[in-house]
Coordinates of C-alpha atoms and ligand atoms in Angstrom, one line a residue:
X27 CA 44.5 198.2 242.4
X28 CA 45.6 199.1 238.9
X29 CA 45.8 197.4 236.0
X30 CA 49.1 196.4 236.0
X31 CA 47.8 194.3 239.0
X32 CA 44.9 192.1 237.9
X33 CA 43.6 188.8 237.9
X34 CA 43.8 186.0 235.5
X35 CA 41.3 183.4 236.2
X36 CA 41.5 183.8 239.5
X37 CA 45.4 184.3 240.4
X38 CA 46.6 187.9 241.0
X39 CA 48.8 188.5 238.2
X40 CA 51.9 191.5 238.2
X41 CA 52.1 192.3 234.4
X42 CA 52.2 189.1 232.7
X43 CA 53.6 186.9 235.9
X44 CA 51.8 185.6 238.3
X45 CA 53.1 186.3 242.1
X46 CA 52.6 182.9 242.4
X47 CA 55.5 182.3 240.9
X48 CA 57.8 185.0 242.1
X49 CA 56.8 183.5 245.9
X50 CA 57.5 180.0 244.4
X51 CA 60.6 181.5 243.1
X52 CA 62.0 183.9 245.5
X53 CA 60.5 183.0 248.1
X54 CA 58.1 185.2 250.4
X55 CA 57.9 188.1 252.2
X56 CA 58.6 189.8 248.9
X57 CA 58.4 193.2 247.0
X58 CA 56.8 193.0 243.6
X59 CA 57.0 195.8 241.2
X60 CA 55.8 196.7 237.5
X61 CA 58.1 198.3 235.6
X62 CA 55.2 199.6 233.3
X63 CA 53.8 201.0 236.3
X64 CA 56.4 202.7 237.4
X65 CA 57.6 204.4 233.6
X66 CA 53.7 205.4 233.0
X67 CA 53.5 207.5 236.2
X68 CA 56.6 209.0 235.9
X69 CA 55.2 209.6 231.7
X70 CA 51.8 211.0 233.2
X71 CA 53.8 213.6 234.8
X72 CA 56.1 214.6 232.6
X73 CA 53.3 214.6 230.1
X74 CA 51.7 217.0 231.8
X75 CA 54.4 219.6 232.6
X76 CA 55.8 219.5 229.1
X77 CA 54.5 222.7 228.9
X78 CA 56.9 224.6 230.7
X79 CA 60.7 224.0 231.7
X80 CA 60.7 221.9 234.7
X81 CA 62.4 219.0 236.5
X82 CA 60.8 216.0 238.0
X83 CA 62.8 214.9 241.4
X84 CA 62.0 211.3 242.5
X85 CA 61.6 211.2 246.3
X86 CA 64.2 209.2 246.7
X87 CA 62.9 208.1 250.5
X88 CA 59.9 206.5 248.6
X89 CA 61.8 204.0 247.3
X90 CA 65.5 203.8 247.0
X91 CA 66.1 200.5 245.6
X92 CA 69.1 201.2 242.5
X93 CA 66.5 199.6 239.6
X94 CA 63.9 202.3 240.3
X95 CA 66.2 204.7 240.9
X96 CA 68.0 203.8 237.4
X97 CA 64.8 203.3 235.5
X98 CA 63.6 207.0 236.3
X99 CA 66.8 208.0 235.5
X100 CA 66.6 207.0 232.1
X101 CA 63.1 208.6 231.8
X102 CA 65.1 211.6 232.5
X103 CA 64.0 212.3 236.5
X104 CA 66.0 214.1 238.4
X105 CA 66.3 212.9 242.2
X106 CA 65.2 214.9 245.8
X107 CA 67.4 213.5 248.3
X108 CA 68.1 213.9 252.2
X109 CA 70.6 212.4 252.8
X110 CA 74.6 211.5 252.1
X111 CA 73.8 208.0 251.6
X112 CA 70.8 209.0 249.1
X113 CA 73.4 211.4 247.0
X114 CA 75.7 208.1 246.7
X115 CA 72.7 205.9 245.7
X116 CA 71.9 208.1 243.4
X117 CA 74.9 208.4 241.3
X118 CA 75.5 204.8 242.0
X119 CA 71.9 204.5 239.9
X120 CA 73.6 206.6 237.1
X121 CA 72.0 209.5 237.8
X122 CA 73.3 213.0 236.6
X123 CA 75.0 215.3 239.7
X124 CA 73.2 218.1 238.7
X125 CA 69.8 216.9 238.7
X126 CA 69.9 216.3 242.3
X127 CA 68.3 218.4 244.9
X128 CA 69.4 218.1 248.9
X129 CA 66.3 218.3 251.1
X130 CA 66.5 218.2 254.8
X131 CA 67.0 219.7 258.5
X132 CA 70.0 218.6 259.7
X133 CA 72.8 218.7 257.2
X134 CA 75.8 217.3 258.4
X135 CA 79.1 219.2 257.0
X136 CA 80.3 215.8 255.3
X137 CA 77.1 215.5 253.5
X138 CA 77.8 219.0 252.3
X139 CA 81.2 218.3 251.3
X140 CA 79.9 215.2 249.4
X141 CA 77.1 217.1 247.2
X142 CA 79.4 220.0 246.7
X143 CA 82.3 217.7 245.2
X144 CA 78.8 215.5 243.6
X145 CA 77.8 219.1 241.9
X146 CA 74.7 219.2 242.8
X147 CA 71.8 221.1 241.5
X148 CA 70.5 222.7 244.6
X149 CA 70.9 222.6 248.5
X150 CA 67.2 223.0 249.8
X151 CA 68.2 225.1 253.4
X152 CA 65.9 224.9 256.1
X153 CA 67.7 227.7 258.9
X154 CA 70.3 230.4 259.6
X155 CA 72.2 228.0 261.0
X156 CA 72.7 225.4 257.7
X157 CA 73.4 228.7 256.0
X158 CA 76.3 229.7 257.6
X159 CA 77.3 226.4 257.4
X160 CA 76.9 225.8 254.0
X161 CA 79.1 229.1 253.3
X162 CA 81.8 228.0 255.3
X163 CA 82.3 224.7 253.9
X164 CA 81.8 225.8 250.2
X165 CA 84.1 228.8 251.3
X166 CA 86.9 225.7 252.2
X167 CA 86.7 223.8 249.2
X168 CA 86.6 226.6 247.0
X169 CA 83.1 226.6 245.7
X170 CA 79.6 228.1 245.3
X171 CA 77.0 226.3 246.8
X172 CA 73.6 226.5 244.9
X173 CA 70.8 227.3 247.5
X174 CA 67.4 228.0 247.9
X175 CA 65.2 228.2 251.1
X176 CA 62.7 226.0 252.1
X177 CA 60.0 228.2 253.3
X178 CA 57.3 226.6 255.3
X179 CA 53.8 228.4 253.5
X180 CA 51.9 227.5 257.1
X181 CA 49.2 225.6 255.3
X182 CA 46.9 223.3 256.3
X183 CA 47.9 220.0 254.4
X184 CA 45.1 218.0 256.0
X185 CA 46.7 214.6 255.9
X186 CA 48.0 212.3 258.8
X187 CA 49.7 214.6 261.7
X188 CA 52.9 212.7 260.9
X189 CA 53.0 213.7 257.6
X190 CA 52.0 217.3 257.5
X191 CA 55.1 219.3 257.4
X192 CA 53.5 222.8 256.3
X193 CA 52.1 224.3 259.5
X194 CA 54.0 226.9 261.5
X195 CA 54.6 223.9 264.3
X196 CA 56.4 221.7 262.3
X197 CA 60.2 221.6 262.5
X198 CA 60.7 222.0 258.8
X199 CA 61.6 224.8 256.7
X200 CA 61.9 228.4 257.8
X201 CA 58.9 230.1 258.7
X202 CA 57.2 232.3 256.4
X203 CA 58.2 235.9 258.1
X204 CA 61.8 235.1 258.5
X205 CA 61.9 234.2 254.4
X206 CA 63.1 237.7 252.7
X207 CA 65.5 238.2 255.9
X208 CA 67.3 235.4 255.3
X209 CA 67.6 235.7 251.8
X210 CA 68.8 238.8 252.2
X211 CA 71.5 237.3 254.8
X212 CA 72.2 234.2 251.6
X213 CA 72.2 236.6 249.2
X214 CA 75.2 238.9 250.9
X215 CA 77.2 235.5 251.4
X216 CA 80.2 235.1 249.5
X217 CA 80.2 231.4 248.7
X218 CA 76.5 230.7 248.5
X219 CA 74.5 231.4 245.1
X220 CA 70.5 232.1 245.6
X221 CA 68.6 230.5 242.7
X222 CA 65.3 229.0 243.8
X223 CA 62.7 228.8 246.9
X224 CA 61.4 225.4 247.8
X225 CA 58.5 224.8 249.4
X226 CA 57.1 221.4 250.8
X227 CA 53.9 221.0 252.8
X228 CA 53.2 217.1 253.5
X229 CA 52.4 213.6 252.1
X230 CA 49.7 211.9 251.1
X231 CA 47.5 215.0 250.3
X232 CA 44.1 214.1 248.8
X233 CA 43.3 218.1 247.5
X234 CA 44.8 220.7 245.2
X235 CA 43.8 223.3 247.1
X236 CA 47.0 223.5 249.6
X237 CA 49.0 222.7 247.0
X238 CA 48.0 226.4 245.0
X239 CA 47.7 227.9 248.6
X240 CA 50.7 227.1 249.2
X241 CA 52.7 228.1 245.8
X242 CA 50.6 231.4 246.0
X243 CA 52.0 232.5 248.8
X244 CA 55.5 231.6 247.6
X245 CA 55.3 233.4 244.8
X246 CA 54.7 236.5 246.7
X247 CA 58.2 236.2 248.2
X248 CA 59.6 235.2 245.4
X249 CA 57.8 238.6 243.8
X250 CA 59.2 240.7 246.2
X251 CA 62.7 239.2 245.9
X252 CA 62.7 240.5 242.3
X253 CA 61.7 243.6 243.2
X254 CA 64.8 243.9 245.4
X255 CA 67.3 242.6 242.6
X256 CA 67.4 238.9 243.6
X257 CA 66.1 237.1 240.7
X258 CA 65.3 233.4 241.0
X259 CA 65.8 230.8 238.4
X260 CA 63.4 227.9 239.8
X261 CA 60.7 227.3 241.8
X262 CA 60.4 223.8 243.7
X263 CA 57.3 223.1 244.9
X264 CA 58.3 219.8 246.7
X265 CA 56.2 216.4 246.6
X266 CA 53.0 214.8 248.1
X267 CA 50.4 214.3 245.8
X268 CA 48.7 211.7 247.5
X269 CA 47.3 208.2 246.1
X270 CA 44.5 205.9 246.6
X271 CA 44.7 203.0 249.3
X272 CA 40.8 202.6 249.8
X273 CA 38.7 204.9 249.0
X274 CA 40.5 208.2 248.7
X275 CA 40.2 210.5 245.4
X276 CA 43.2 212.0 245.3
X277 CA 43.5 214.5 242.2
X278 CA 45.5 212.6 239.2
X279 CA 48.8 213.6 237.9
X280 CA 47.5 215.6 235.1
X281 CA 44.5 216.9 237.5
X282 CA 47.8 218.2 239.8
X283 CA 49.9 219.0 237.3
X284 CA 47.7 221.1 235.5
X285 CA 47.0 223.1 238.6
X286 CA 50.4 223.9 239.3
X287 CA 50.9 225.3 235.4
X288 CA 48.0 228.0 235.8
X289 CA 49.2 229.1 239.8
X290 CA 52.9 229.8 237.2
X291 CA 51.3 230.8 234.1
X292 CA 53.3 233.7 232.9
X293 CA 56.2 233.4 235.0
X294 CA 59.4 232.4 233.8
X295 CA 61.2 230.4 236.5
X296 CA 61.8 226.4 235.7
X297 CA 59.7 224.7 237.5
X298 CA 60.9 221.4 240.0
X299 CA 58.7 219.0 241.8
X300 CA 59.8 216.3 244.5
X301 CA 56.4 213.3 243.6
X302 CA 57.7 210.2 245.8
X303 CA 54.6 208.2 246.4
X304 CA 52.3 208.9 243.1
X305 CA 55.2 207.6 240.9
X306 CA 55.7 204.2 243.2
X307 CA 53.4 203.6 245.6
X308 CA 50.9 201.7 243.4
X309 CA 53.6 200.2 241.4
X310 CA 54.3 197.6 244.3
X311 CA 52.9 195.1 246.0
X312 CA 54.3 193.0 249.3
X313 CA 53.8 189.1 248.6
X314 CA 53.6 187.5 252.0
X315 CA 52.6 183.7 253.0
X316 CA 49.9 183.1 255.2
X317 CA 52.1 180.6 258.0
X318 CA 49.0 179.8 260.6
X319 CA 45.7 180.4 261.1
X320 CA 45.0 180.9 264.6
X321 CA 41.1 181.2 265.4
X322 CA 40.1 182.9 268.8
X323 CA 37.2 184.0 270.9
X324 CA 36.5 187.1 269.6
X325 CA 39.2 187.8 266.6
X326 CA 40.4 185.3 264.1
X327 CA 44.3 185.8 263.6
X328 CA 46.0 185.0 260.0
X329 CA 49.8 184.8 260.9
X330 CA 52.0 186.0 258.2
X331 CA 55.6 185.8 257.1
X332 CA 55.7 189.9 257.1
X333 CA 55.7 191.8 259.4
X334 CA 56.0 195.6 260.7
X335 CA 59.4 195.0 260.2
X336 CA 59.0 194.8 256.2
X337 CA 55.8 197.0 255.9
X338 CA 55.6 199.7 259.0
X339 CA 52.9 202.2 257.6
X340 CA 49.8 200.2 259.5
X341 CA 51.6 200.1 262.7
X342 CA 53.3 203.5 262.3
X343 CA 50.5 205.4 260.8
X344 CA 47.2 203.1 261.4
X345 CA 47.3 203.2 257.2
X346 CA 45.5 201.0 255.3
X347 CA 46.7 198.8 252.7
X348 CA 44.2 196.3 250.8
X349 CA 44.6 193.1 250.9
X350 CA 44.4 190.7 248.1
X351 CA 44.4 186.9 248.0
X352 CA 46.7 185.6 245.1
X353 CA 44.4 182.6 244.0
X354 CA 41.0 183.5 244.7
X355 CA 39.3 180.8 246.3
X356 CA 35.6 180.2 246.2
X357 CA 35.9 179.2 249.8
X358 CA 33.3 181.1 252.3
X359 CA 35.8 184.6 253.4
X360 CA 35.8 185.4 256.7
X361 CA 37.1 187.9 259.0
X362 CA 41.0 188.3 260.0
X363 CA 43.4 190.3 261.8
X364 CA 46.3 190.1 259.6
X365 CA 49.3 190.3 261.6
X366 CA 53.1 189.4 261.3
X367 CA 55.4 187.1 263.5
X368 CA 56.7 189.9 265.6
X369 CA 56.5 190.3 269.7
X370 CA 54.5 193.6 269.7
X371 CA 50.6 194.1 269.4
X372 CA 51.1 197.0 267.2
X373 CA 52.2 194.5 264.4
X374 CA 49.3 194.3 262.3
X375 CA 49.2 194.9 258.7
X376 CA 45.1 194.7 258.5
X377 CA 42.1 194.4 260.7
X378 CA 39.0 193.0 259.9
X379 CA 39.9 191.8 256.3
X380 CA 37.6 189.6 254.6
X381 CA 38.9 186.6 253.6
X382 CA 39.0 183.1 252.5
X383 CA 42.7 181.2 253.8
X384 CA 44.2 178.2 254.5
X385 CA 47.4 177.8 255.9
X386 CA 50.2 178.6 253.3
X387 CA 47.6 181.0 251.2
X388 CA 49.5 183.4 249.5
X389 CA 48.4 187.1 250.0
X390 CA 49.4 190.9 248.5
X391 CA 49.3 193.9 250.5
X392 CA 48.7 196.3 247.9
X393 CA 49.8 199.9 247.2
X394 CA 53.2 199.3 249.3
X395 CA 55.9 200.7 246.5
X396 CA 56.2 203.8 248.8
X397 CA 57.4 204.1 251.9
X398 CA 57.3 200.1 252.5
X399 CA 60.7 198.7 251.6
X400 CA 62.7 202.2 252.0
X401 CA 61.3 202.0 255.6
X402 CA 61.7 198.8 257.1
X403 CA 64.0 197.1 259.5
X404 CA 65.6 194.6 261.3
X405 CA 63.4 193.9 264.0
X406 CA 63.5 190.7 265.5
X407 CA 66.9 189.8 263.6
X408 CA 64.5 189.7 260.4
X409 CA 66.3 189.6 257.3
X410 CA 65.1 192.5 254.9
X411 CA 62.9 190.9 252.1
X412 CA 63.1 190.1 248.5
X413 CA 62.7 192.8 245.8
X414 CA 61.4 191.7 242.1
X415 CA 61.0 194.1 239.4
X416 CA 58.4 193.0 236.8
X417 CA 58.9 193.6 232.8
X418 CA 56.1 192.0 230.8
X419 CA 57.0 188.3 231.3
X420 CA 60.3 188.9 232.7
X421 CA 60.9 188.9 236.5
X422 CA 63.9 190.8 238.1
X423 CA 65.3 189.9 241.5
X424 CA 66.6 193.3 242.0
X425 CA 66.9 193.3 245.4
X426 CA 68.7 189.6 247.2
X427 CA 67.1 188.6 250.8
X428 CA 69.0 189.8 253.3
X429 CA 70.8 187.1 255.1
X430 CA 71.1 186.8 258.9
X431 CA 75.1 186.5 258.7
X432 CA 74.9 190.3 256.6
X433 CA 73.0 191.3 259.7
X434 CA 75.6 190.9 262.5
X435 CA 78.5 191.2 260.4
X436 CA 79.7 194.4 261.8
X437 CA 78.9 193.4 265.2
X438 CA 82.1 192.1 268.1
X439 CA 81.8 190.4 270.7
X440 CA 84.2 192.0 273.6
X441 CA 86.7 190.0 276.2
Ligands
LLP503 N1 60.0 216.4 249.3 C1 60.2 216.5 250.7 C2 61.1 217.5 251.2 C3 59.7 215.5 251.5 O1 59.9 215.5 252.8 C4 58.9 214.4 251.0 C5 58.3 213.4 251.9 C6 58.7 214.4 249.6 C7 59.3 215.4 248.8 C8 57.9 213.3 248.9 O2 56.6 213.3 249.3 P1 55.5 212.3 248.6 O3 55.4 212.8 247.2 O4 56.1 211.0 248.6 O5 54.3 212.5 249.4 N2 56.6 207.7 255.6 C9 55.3 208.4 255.3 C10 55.6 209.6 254.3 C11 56.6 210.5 254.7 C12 56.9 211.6 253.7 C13 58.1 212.4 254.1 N3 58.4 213.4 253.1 C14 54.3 207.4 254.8 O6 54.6 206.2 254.7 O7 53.2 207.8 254.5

């Protein structure tokens, strides 16, 4: 938990406002966020590269709700996205064009047309086959299309299999032996521009060492590219600096940061990061309402109003988010399953929690600013929850509960 979460005589407090009152007000399941959070994350890391040129990319996956996007913004973040969508997000968060860098495998041609006209910073290509692509449709609109290659290092992450993207088996980037060929192939095409190499090995990493294995053997391609007349202006070395949940130890941003400045020392290139979870993920909570308490022969079942719908890392991932009671009760705690409303065993958002609850108990899942809200669904015709931003005393619907008539809007019945 950090500080910007904290109690006050007992009642979990966001900032300066209790969640009590943001579930009184806005009704639960909810997003919470702190704004001071949020802007001294993003400060620690831009702190700690002001030694050297670079750019820092919010993940926009993370979290892609238009405040957050906006309030890094004006920090002066620059954005990764992956998709069309993300790009028109971003801009519609007043984001600059050519701060944005285009991640991802399967790059429709409208999503190229869109960052092209956008001006983009960089298209992060992942095969042969985007590359061509990319040529031909900057080639039709009469432009050069800012590329660099996501190389896959074939490190060992060690994080969740689901996360790891930086071994030889995973579907992203293009594997390490095929690199200078390729940029040899981008660099003789007439409407594509070579000015970086990306590089991106998973989420939620809890060591530095991958992160150094993996720039260092980057930087060897990007060595022998100079040698060969293709000089490259940036180096992005993508996100997943991982944060703690439990009882991790993850490095902290300056820890990381500082790491990455010595693997660059002396070299000139600007240098671009991707960070999604370590600038959000513990700058939200999800406030949910406990709706029965269900006692059983072996397990005793807390039912609450969200679900795997709203927060799907548990179910997805088995990942563990703490949970906090909002007004701690000096009631004797025992054990729960806490689990949401939905028809499938698999929605659980915590086993075994310790806990003292009555019926209508309020409760925070912590560390969910990543990867909860961007990530959640529909399921069970369940309207998408609340968001609230948190200033000091101020709190900021910044997100309106989805209604169930938004939800089959689109939808026709036929004759
Ligand atoms: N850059 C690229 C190309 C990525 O694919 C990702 C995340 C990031 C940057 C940001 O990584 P971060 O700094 O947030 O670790 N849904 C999963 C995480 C999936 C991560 C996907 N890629 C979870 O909830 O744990």
């Amino acid at each position: 938990m950090t500080h910007y979460f904290h109690y006050q005589q007992d009642q979990l407090f966001a900032e300066n406002v209790a969640l009590a009152d943001i579930a009184e007000k806005f009704g639960t399941p909810c997003y919470v966020y702190s704004r001071a959070a949020l802007t001294d994350a993003y400060r620690q890391f831009a702190d700690a590269l002001s030694a050297r040129e670079h750019l820092i990319c919010f993940s926009v996956k993370s979290n892609s709700n238009l405040a957050i996007l906006n309030l890094f913004a004006r920090l002066g973040a620059g954005f990764d996205i992956v998709s069309g969508g993300e790009l028109q997000r971003v801009l519609a968060a007043g984001a600059a064009a050519n701060k944005v860098v285009f991640s991802g495998v399967g790059k429709t041609e409208a999503e190229m047309r869109l960052a092209l006209d956008a001006g983009i910073w960089c298209f992060n290509v992942e095969s042969s086959a985007e590359l061509d692509r990319l040529n031909e449709v900057a080639g039709q609109m009469g432009k050069i299309a800012p590329i660099s290659l996501r190389v896959n290092p074939d490190v060992d992450a060690k994080t969740h299999p689901y996360i790891s993207t930086g071994l030889k088996q995973n579907k992203f980037g293009i594997a390490y032996a095929e690199a200078l060929t390729l940029y040899r192939k981008a660099a003789g095409m007439a409407h594509l521009r070579v000015t970086g190499m990306d590089c991106h090995i998973g989420s939620q990493l809890t060591e530095i060492s991958p992160f150094i294995a993996a720039a260092e053997k980057v930087l060897v391609l990007v060595d022998q590219l100079a040698h060969e007349g293709v000089k490259l202006e940036h180096l992005d070395l993508g996100g997943g600096l991982g944060i703690r949940y439990d009882d991790e130890t993850p490095p902290s941003i300056a820890e990381y940061a500082q790491a990455l400045l010595g693997a660059l020392q002396g070299r000139s290139e600007k240098l671009i990061v991707e960070p999604g979870r370590v600038l959000v993920g513990n700058a939200g909570v999800l406030l949910t309402r406990v709706e029965y308490l269900k006692p059983g022969e072996e397990k005793h079942f807390a039912i609450v109003d969200a679900a795997m719908n709203d927060l799907m890392r548990p179910a997805l991932y088995d990942a563990y988010h703490a949970i906090q009671p909002v007004n701690r009760s000096p009631a004797v705690a025992q054990k729960y399953e806490v689990v949401g409303p939905i028809c499938e065993t698999g929605d659980f958002l915590g086993h075994a929690r310790e806990l003292a609850l009555d019926q209508g108990s309020l409760l925070a899942l912590m560390s969910a600013g990543a990867y909860g809200m961007s990530m959640s669904s529909n399921y069970n015709t369940r309207p998408r929850a609340a968001e609230v931003m948190v200033d000091g005393s101020h709190m900021h619907l910044i997100r309106e509960r989805e209604t169930v008539a938004q939800l089959f809007a689109g939808e026709k019945i036929i004759a």
